[in-house]
XYZ file of C-alpha atoms in Angstrom:
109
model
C 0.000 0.000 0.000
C 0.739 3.368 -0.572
C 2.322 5.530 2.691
C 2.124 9.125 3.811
C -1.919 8.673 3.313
C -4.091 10.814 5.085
C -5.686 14.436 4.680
C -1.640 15.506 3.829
C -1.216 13.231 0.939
C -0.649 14.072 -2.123
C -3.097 13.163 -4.679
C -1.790 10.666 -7.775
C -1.862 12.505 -10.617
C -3.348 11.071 -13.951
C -1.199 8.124 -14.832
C -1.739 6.180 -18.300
C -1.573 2.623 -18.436
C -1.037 0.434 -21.483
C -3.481 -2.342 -21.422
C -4.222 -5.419 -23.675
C -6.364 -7.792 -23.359
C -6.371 -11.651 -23.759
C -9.056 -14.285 -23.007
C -10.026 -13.995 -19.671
C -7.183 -11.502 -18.589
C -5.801 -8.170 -18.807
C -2.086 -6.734 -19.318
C -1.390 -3.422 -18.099
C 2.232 -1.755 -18.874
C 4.151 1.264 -18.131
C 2.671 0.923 -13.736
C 3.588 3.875 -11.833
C 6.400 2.433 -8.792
C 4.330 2.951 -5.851
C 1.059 1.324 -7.493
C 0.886 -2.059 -5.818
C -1.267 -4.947 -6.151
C -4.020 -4.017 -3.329
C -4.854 -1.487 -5.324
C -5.157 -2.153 -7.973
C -7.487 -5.038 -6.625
C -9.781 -2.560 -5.427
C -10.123 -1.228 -8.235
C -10.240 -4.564 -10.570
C -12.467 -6.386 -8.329
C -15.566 -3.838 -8.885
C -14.861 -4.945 -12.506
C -14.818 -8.250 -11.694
C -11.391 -9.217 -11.586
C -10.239 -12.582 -9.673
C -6.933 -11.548 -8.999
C -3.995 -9.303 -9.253
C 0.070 -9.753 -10.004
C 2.236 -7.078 -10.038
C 5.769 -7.830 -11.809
C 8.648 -5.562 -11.575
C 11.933 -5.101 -13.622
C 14.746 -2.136 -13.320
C 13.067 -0.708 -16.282
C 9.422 -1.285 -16.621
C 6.426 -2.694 -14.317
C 3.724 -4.872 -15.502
C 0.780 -6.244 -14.209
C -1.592 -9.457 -15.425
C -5.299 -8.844 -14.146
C -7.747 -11.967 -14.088
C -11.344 -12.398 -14.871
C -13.789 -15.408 -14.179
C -13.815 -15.529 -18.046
C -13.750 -13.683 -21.259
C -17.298 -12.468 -20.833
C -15.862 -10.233 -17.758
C -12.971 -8.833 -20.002
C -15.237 -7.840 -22.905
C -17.712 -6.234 -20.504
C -14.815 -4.089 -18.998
C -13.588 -3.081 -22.504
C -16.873 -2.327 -23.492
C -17.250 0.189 -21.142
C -14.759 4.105 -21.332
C -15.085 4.876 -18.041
C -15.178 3.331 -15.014
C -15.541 4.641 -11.531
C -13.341 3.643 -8.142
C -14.641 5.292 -5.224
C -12.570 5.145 -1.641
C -13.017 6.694 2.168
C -11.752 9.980 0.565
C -12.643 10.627 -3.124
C -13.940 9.095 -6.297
C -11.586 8.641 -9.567
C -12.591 7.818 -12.849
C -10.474 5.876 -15.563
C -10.905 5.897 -18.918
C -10.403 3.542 -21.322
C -9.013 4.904 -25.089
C -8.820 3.459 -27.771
C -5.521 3.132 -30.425
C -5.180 2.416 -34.393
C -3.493 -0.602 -34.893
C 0.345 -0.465 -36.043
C -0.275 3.315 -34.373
C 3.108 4.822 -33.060
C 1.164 5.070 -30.000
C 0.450 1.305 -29.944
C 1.206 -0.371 -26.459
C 4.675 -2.371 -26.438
C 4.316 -5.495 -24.108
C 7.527 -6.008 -22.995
């Protein structure tokens, strides 16, 4: 979990996160350091999610996001935005779409 919480804490600001999807799981790239797997669980698990692994290399952080099934993950990328509410305040992350072959297309690593 994230420390120094409280009324003092400074607020996260907007963070992008490359995401693909496949079968009954997500990928997300490019994770912030202190963005650990408890959060993201609350977050995934109003979505639906199963389960939550956070990987970490000197360079890059990934994450792999599980579903019950593929029905879960289509539901989720149906949707743009999506809604995560705590004690303190409510955030809202949206999901964008890219061209194929774009320069902008997520790398996995």
């Amino acid at each position: 979990p994230r420390s120094g919480g409280g009324e003092l804490a400074t607020p996260r600001p907007h963070s992008r996160l490359d995401c693909h999807a496949f079968g009954d799981k997500l990928i997300l790239a490019s994770l912030p350091e202190d963005l650990e797997e408890p959060e993201l669980m609350r977050f995934f698990s109003k979505q639906g999610a199963t389960q939550t692994i956070v990987a970490r290399a000197r360079t890059c952080s990934f994450a792999s996001v599980s579903f019950p099934g593929s029905a879960e993950v289509a539901r989720f990328l149906s949707r743009t935005a999506h809604c995560f509410s705590d004690d303190k305040d409510t955030r809202v992350a949206r999901l964008l779409c890219l061209e194929p072959g774009s320069a902008e297309t997520p790398k996995l690593p």
